[in-house]
DNA sequence: ATGGTTGGGATCCAA
């Protein structure tokens, strides 16, 4: 009997790039350093016919799935494994470019989301953007419950614009009234996780007692010293994939380079998802 | 209590 050799784990990154056209040198630095097999982007802020895809092709990505609009939003998936487009959901009745999905070679479906930030005021009667965010959250919860019945293999990544745990923000108490960490959002996100049994792939490796951030505001002159961050970017896997998880990390160094995005990439590795 | 920064595409909006 030939010995089974362990396949090399697949690496998967998610990154809110905050305009892909404004970040090409940053993107090149990231690809040179980390070279993920699959790369999911949010806030590309570019129409599909203007997407600067040459850099990604030069780095060996043969799959390019993009969904953009002028100025705002926009999601994309690049891969060196062959992926098939699996859908583009319109969230909360809008055709905003906030979701795109792909099927991996082994049938796992990868969902890339950009959840609305929700504006500044956490009150649905005063802020339509917050109401919209909660609508999207409720819809994703229903969608997650429907997925549970199918019991397939799925990965959900993206900028969910919610930091669910107390250790996902620099000050739990100070941020209880701040959009991204209000109880209605954090409890809503945990309900969404429970609806599918989503496993937080990053907290699988980084204990919930440890603080961990993926976003630091531009409005802080010394973001690193102040370290007033939040963990807004997530990678979740369906329960069947939990035992395949190999590692997870935030590539914080990318936040410190010239012309950085305000988000850092989140990278996981897992066995045999492709 | 307030303002701080960034990108896109118009002279302001979204984050």
CSV table of C-alpha atoms (C1' of nucleotides) in Angstrom, one decimal, chain A residues 15-30 41-47 50-56 71 73 218 254 257-263, chain B residues 6-9:
chain,number,residue,atom,x,y,z
A,15,UNK,CA,-8.8,41.8,2.5
A,16,UNK,CA,-10.8,45.0,2.4
A,17,UNK,CA,-8.5,46.8,0.0
A,18,UNK,CA,-10.3,50.2,0.0
A,19,UNK,CA,-9.8,50.8,-3.7
A,20,UNK,CA,-7.8,48.3,-5.6
A,21,UNK,CA,-6.6,50.9,-8.1
A,22,UNK,CA,-5.1,53.0,-5.3
A,23,UNK,CA,-3.3,49.9,-3.8
A,24,UNK,CA,-1.3,48.3,-6.6
A,25,UNK,CA,2.1,48.6,-4.9
A,26,UNK,CA,0.6,47.5,-1.6
A,27,UNK,CA,-1.1,44.6,-3.3
A,28,UNK,CA,2.2,43.6,-5.0
A,29,UNK,CA,4.0,43.6,-1.6
A,30,UNK,CA,1.3,41.4,-0.1
A,41,UNK,CA,-11.2,41.4,-1.9
A,42,UNK,CA,-13.8,43.9,-0.7
A,43,UNK,CA,-14.3,47.6,-1.5
A,44,UNK,CA,-12.5,47.3,-4.8
A,45,UNK,CA,-14.3,50.5,-5.8
A,46,UNK,CA,-13.9,49.9,-9.6
A,47,UNK,CA,-16.1,49.0,-12.5
A,50,UNK,CA,-11.6,49.2,-15.4
A,51,UNK,CA,-10.3,46.5,-12.9
A,52,UNK,CA,-6.4,46.4,-12.9
A,53,UNK,CA,-6.2,42.6,-13.3
A,54,UNK,CA,-2.8,42.4,-14.9
A,55,UNK,CA,-0.9,42.3,-11.6
A,56,UNK,CA,-3.0,39.4,-10.5
A,71,UNK,CA,-17.1,54.5,-6.6
A,73,UNK,CA,-18.4,48.6,-2.7
A,218,UNK,CA,-7.1,56.3,9.3
A,254,UNK,CA,0.3,45.4,5.6
A,257,UNK,CA,3.1,50.1,4.6
A,258,UNK,CA,2.9,53.2,2.4
A,259,UNK,CA,-0.6,54.0,1.1
A,260,UNK,CA,-2.1,51.2,3.3
A,261,UNK,CA,-5.7,50.1,3.4
A,262,UNK,CA,-7.3,50.7,6.8
A,263,UNK,CA,-7.9,47.0,6.9
B,6,DT,C1',-8.8,58.4,2.9
B,7,DG,C1',-10.7,57.4,-2.1
B,8,DG,C1',-13.9,58.3,-5.8
B,9,DG,C1',-15.7,61.3,-8.6
